[in-house]
Short mmCIF file of C-alpha atoms and ligand atoms in Angstrom, two decimals:
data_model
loop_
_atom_site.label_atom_id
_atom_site.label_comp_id
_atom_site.label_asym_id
_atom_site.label_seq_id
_atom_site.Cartn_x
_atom_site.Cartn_y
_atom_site.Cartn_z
CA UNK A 1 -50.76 36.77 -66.90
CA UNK A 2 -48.88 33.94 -66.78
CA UNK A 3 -49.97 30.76 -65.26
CA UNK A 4 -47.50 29.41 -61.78
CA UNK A 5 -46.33 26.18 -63.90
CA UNK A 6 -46.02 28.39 -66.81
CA UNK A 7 -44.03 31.12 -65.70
CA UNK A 8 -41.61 29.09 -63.43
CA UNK A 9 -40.26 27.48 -65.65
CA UNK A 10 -37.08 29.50 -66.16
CA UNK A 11 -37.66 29.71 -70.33
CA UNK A 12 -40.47 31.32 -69.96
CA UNK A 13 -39.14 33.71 -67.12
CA UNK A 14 -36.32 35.07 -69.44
CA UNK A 15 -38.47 36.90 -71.52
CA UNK A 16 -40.50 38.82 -68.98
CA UNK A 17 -39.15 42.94 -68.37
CA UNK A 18 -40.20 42.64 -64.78
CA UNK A 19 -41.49 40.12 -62.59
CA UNK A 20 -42.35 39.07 -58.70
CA UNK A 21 -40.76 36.21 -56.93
CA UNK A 22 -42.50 34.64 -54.17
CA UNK A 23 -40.51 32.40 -52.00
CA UNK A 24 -42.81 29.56 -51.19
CA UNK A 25 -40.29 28.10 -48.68
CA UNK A 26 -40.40 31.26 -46.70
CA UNK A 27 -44.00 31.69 -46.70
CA UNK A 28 -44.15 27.88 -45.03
CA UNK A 29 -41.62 28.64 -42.62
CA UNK A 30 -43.28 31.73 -41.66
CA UNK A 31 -46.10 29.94 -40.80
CA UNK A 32 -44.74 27.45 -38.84
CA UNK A 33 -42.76 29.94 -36.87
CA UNK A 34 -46.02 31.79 -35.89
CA UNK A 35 -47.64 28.54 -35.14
CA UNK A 36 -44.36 27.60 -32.65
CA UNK A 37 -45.76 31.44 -30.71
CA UNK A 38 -49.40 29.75 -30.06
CA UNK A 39 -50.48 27.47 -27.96
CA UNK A 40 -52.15 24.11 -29.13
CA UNK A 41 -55.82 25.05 -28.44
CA UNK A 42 -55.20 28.51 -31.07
CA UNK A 43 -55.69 28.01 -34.42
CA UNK A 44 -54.11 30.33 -37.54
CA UNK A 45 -55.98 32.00 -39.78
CA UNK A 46 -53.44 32.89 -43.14
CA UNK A 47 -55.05 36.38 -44.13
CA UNK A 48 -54.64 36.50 -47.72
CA UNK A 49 -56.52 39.74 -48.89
CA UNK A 50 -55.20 42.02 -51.58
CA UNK A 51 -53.85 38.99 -53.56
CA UNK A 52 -52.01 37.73 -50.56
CA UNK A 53 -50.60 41.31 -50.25
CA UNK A 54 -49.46 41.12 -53.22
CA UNK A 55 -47.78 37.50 -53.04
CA UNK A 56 -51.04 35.46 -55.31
CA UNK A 57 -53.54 34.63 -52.81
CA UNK A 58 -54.27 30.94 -54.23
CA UNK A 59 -50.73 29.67 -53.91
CA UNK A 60 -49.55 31.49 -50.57
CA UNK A 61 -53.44 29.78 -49.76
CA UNK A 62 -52.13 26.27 -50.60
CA UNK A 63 -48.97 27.00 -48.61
CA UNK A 64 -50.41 28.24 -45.29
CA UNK A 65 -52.84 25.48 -45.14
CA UNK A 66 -50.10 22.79 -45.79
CA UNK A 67 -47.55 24.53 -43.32
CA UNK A 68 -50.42 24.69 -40.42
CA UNK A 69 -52.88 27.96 -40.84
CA UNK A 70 -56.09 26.24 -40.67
CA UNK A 71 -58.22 29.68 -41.08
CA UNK A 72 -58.07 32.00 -44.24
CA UNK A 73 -59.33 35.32 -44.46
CA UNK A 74 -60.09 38.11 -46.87
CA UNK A 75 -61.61 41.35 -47.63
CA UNK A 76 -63.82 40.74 -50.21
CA UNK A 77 -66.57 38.23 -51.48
CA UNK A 78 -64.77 37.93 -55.06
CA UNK A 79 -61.71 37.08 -53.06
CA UNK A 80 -63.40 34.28 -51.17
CA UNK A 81 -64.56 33.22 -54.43
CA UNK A 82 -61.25 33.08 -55.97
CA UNK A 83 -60.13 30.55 -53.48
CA UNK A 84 -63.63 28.01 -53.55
CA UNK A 85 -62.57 28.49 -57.64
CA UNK A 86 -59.21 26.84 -56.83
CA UNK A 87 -60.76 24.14 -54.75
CA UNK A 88 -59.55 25.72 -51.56
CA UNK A 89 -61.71 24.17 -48.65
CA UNK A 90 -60.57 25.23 -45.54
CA UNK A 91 -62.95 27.96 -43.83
CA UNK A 92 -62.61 31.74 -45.15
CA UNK A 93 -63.63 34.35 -43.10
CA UNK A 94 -64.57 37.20 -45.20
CA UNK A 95 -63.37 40.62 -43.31
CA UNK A 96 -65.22 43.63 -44.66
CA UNK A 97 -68.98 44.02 -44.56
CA UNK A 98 -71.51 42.93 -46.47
CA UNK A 99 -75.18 43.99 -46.67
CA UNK A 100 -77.02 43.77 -49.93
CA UNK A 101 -78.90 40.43 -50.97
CA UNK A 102 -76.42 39.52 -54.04
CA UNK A 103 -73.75 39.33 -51.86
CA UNK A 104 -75.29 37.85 -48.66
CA UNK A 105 -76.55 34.75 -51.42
CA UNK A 106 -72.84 34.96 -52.72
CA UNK A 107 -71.51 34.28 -49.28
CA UNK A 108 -74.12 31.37 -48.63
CA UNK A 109 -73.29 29.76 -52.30
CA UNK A 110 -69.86 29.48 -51.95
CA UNK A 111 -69.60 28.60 -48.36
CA UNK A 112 -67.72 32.20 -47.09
CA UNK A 113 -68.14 32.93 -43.83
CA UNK A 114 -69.39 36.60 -43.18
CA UNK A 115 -68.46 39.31 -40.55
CA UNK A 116 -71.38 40.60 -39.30
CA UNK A 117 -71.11 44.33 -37.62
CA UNK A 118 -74.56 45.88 -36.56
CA UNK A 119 -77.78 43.90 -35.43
CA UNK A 120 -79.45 45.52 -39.17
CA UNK A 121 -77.06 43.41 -40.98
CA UNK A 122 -77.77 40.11 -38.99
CA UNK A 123 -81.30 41.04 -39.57
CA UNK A 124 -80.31 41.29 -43.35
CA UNK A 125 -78.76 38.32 -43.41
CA UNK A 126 -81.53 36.43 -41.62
CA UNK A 127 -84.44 37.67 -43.90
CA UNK A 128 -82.55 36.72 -47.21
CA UNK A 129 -81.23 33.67 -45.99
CA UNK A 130 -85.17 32.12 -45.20
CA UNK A 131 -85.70 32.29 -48.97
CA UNK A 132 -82.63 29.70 -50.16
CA UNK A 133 -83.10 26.62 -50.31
CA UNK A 134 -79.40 25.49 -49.41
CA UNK A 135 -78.91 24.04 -46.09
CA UNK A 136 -78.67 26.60 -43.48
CA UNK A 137 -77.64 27.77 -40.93
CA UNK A 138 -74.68 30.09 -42.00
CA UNK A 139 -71.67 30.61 -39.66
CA UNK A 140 -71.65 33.89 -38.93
CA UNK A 141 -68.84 36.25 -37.11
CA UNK A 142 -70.05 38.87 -35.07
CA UNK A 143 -67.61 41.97 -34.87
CA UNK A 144 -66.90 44.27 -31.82
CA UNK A 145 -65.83 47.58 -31.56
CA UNK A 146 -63.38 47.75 -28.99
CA UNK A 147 -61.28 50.77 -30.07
CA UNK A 148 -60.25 50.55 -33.62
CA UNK A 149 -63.19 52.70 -34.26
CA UNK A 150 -63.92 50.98 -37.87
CA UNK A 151 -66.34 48.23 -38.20
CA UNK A 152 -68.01 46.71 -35.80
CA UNK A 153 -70.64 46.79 -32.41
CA UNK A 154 -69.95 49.20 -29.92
CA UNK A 155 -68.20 46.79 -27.10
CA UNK A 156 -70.45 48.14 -24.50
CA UNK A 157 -73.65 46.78 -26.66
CA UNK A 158 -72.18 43.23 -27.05
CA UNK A 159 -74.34 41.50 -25.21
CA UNK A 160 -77.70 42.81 -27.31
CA UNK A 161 -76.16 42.03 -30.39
CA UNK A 162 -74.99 38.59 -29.73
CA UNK A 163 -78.03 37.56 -27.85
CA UNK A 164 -80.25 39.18 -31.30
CA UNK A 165 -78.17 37.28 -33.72
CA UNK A 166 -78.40 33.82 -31.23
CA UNK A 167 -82.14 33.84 -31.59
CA UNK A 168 -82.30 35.08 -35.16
CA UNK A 169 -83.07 31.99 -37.24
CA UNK A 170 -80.43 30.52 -40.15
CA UNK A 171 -77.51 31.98 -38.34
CA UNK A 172 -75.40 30.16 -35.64
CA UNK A 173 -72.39 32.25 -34.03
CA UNK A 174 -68.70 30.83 -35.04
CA UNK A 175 -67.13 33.54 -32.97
CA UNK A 176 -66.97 37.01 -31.73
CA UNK A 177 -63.72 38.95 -32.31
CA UNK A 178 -62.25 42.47 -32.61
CA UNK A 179 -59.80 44.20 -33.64
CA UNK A 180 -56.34 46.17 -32.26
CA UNK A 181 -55.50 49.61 -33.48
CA UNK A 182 -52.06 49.46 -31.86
CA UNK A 183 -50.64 46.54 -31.92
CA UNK A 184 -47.72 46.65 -33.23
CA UNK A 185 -47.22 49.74 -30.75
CA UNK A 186 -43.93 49.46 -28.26
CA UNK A 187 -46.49 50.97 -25.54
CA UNK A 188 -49.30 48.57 -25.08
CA UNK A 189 -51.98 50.65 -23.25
CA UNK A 190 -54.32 50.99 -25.95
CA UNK A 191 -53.93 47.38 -26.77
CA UNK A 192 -54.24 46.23 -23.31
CA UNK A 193 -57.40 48.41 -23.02
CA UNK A 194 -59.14 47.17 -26.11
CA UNK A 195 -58.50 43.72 -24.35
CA UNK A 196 -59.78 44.43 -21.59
CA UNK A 197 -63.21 45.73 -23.09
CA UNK A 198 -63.50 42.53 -25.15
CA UNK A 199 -63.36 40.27 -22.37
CA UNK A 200 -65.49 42.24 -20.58
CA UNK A 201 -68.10 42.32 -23.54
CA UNK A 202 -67.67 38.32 -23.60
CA UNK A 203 -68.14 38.50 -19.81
CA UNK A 204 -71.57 39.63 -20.29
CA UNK A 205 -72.17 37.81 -23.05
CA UNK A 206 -71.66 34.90 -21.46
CA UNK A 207 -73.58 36.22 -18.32
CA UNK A 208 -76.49 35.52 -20.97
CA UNK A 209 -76.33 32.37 -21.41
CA UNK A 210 -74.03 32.60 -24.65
CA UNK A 211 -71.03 30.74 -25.27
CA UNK A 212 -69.15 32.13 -28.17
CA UNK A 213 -67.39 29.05 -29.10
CA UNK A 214 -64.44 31.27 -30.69
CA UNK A 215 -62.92 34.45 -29.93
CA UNK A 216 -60.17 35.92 -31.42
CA UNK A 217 -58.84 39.43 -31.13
CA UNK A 218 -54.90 39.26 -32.95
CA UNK A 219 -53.54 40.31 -36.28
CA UNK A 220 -49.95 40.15 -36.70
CA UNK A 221 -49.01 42.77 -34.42
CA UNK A 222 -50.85 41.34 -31.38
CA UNK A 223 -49.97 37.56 -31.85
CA UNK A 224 -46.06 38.82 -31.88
CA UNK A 225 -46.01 40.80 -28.96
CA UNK A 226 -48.22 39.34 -26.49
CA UNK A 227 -49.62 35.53 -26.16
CA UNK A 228 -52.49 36.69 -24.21
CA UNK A 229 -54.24 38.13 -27.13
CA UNK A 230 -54.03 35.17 -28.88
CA UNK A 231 -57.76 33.46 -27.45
CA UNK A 232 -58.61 30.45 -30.29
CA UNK A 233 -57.28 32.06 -33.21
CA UNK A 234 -55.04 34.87 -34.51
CA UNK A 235 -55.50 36.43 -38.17
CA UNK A 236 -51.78 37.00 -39.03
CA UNK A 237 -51.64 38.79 -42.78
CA UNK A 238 -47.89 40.71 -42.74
CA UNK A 239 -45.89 38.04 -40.59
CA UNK A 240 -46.80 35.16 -43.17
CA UNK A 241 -45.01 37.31 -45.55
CA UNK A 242 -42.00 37.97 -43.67
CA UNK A 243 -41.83 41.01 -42.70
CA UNK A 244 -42.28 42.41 -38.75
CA UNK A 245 -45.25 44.61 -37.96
CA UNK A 246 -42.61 46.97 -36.15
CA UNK A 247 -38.73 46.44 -35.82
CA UNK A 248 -38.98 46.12 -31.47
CA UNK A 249 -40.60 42.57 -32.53
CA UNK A 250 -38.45 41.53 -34.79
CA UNK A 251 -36.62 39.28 -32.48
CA UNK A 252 -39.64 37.07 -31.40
CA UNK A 253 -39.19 34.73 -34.45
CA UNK A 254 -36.96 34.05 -37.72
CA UNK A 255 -39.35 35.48 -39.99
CA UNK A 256 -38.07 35.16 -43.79
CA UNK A 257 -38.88 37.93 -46.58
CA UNK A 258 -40.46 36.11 -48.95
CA UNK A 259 -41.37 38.58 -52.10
CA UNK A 260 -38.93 39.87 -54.19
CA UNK A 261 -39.04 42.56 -57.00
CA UNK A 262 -36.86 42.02 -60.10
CA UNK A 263 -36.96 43.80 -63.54
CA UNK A 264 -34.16 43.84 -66.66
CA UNK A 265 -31.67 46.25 -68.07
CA UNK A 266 -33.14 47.39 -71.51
CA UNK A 267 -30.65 49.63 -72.39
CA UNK A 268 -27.54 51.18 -71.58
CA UNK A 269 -26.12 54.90 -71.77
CA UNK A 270 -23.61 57.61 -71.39
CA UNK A 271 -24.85 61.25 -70.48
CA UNK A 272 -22.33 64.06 -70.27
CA UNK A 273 -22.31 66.45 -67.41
CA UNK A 274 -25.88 68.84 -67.57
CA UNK A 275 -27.87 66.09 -69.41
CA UNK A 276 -31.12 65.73 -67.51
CA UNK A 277 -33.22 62.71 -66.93
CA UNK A 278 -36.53 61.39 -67.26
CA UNK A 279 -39.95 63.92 -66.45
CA UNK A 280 -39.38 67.22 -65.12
CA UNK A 281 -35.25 66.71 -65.47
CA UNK A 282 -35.51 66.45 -61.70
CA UNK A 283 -31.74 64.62 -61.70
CA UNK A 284 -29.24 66.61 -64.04
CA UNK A 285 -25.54 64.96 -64.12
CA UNK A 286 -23.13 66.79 -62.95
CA UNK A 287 -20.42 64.88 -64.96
CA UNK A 288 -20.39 61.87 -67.69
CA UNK A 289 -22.75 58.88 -66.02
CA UNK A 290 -23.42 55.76 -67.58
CA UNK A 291 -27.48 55.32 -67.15
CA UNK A 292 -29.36 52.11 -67.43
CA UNK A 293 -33.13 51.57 -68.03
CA UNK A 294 -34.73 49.27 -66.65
CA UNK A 295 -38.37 47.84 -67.42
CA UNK A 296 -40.33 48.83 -64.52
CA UNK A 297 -42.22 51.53 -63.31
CA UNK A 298 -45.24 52.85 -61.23
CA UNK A 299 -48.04 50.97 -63.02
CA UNK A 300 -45.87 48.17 -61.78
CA UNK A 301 -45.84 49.16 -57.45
CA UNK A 302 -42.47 51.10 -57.50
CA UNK A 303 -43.73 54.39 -56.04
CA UNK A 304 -43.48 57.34 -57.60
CA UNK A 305 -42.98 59.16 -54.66
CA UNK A 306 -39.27 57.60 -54.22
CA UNK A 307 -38.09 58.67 -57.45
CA UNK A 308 -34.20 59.92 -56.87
CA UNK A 309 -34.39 58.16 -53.10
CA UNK A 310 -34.00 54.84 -53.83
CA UNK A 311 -31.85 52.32 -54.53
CA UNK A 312 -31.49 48.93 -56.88
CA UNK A 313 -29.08 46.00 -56.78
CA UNK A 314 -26.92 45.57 -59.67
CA UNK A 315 -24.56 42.52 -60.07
CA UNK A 316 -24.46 42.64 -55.76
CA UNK A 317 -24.01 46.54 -56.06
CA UNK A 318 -26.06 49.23 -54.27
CA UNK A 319 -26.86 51.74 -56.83
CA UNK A 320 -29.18 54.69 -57.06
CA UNK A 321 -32.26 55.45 -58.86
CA UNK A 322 -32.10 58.87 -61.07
CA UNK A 323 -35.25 61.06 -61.84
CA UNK A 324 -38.70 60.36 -61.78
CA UNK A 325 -39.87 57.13 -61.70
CA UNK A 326 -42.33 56.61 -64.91
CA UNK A 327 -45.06 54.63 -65.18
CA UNK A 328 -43.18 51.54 -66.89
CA UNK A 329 -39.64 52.34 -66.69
CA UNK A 330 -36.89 53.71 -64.30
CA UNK A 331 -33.29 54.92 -64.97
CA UNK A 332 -30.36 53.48 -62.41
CA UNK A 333 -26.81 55.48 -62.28
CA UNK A 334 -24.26 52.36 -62.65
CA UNK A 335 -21.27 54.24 -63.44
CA UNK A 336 -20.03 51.88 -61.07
CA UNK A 337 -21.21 48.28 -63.13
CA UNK A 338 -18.38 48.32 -65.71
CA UNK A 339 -20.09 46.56 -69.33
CA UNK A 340 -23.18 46.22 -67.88
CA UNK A 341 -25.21 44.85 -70.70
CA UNK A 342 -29.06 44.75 -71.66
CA UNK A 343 -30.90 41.81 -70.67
CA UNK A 344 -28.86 41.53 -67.13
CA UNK A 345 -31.33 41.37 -63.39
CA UNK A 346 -32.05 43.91 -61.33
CA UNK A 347 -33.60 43.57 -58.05
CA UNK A 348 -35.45 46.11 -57.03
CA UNK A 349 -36.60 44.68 -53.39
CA UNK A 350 -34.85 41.25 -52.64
CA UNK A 351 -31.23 40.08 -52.08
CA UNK A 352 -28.26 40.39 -54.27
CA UNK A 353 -25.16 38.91 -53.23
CA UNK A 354 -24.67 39.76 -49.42
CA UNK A 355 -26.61 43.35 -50.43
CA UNK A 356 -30.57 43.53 -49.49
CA UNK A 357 -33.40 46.04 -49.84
CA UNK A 358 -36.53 45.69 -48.31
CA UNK A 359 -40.27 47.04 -48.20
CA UNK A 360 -39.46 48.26 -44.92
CA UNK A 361 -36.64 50.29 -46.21
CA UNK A 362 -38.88 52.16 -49.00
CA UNK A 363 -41.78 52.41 -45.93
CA UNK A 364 -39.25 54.51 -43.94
CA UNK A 365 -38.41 56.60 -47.18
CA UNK A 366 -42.01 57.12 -47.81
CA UNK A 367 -43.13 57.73 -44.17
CA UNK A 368 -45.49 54.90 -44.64
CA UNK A 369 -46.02 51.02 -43.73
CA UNK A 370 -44.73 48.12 -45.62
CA UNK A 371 -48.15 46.34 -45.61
CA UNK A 372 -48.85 49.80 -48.50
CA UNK A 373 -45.33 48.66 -49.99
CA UNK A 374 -46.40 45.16 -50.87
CA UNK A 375 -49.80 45.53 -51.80
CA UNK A 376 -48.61 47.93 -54.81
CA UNK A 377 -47.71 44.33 -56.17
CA UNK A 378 -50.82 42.69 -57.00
CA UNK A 379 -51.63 44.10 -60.06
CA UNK A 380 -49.56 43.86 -63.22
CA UNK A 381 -46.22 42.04 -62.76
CA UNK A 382 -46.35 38.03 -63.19
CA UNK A 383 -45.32 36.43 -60.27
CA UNK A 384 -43.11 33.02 -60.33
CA UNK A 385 -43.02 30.73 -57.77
CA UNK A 386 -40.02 29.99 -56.74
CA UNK A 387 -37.59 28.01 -53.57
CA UNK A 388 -34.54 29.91 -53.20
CA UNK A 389 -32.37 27.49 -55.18
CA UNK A 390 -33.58 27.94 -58.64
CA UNK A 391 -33.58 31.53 -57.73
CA UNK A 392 -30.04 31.70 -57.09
CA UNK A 393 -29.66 29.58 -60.07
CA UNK A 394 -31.61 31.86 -62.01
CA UNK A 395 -29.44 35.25 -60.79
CA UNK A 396 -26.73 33.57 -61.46
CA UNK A 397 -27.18 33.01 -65.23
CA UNK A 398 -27.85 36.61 -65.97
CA UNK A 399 -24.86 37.96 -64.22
CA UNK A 400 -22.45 35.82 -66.18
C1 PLP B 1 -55.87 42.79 -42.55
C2 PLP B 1 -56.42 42.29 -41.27
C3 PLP B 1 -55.66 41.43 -40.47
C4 PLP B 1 -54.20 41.09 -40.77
O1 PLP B 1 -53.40 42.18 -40.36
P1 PLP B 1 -51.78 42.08 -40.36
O2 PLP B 1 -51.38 43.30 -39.60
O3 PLP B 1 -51.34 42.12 -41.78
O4 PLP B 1 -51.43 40.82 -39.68
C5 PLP B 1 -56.25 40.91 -39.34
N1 PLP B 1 -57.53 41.22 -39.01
C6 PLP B 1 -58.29 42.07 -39.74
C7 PLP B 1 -59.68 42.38 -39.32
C8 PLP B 1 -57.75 42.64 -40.89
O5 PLP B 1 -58.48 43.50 -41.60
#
């Protein structure tokens, strides 16, 4: 894998098959149009799991911070650690749960914040905490169950659990949050019901004497669609990216797509009527096509599942995908590119000309979300950096 200085340089770039761009201008506006939705008093947490959802977590890190998030947030320990590795300073909120020792001492060595879910684990994290010698206490956020039914204290047992872990030496309380299950929903009951058992689990926590000095409750769903779940801080993942949680809020803010999906031609053919293509000959021309390959393929996040029901832009053409999508390579039907030659760009999710295609148009093929769409990204393609400029510029020189 190529290194950001490395591969944007556009030398280097001309001799990858396939390759991500990330618009870093995009993810930086993003930002500061969910910041313009919150009020002064709520902070943004970037949430940069999965490799930034595919998008490289370090860079779209660097970016969020500088364009206003002030919070990061991930799934994993090794993903906390990836950012502390880059010199990344701000506070990360790791997501999942942790319970054994190693990773409790990983947390505390690299300065990750934990989510803690049942009293055990704050018990856990209490006991192996007393034998480091680092300076303690560890911020710790404790995690409610209001509804999502997935990780977390039953709402109604708040108050125990925050008043154990308050008392519990080498752990002070950074906040108490939750999380929404339908968000992004045009019907807001469940939402508004999940709300309304968090503040009534803070109600009694407070009625204890406790203070919570943060709560937070939004993901991107909930801090587009309604500013009163927005409380100190929202954890916005999908929105940074550009892309709306569901299409009924997708007039809140200007949000701007900022991943795109390109690959090359790597050779080109002419099948006569009956020839079948790729696995299974599940497309058979029914007269003389001209085929091109192109260098991409499952292993690379193109679903399998849309082979023959998708599309690709060619030269600012729409054209489709034939048979089954392989693991490193995909056939197009451009019987309607005259001389297209091998070498030339094809996006594959992006903009070509005045021609787009976007993860939200392969979730609706698929019956699935585009959050799934992006985060088949992150593992083998090398992903440039790029500002929209050089990418035209780039685009550009292979169509000539
Ligand atoms: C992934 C995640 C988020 C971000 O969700 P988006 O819908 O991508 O904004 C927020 N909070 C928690 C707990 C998460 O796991």
């Amino acid at each position: 894998m190529l290194s950001w200085e490395q591969s944007s340089s556009v030398a280097l770039m001309r001799q990858e098959r396939a390759w991500v761009e990330v618009n870093l201008g995009a993810i930086a506006h993003n930002v500061q149009q969910i910041r313009s939705l919150l009020s002064a008093h709520t902070e943004l947490m970037a949430v940069v799991k999965a490799d930034a959802y595919g998008h490289g977590a370090i860079t779209v890190a660097q970016i969020a911070l500088q364009a206003g998030a002030t919070w990061l947030g991930v799934a994993t320990i090794p993903e906390g650690i990836e950012l502390r590795e880059a010199g990344i300073h701000a506070p990360v909120l790791v997501l999942g749960a942790n319970h054994t020792p190693e990773q409790i001492r990983a947390i505390a060595h690299w300065n990750l914040q934990p989510t803690l879910c049942t009293p055990r684990q704050a018990l856990i994290f209490a006991e192996v905490l007393t034998d480091l010698p680092q300076a303690c206490p560890l911020a710790v956020h404790l995690k409610l169950d209001t509804g999502m039914s997935r990780l977390g204290t039953a709402w109604q047992e708040a108050a125990a659990f925050v008043q154990l872990v308050q008392h519990l030496p080498n752990l002070t309380i950074a906040s108490v949050y939750s999380h929404l299950a339908t968000a992004e929903d045009p019907d807001q009951t469940i939402a508004r019901q999940q709300q309304q058992r968090f503040e009534l689990a803070v109600t009694q926590i407070k009625a204890c004497g406790i203070n919570p000095p943060c709560l937070h409750l939004a993901n991107s769903g909930g801090t587009l669609s309604n500013p009163t779940f927005h409380y100190d801080l929202v954890r916005v993942g999908l929105a940074i990216y550009g892309l709306y949680p569901s299409a009924h809020l997708s007039t809140t803010i200007a949000l701007k797509t900022a991943l795109q999906v390109k690959a090359r031609v790597t050779q080109v053919k002419t099948i006569v009527a009956g020839t079948g293509v790729s696995y299974g000959h599940r497309y058979v021309a029914d007269r003389e096509r001209q085929i091109a390959v192109v260098a991409i393929g499952y292993a690379d996040g193109i679903p399998r599942s849309l082979s023959n029901q998708m599309e690709a832009l060619v030269r600012g053409q729409r054209v489709p995908q034939i048979g089954a999508v392989t693991m490193d390579q995909i056939m197009l039907d451009v019987s309607a590119v005259p001389d297209l030659r091998e070498g030339e760009v094809v996006t594959l999710l992006g903009q070509d000309g005045n021609q787009s295609i976007s993860a939200d148009d392969w979730a609706t093929t698929l019956d699935t979300i585009s959050w799934e769409i992006l985060c088949g990204f992150k593992h083998r393609l090398p992903r440039i950096a790029i500002d929209q400029t050089l990418s035209d510029s780039v685009s550009r020189r292979w169509d000539e």
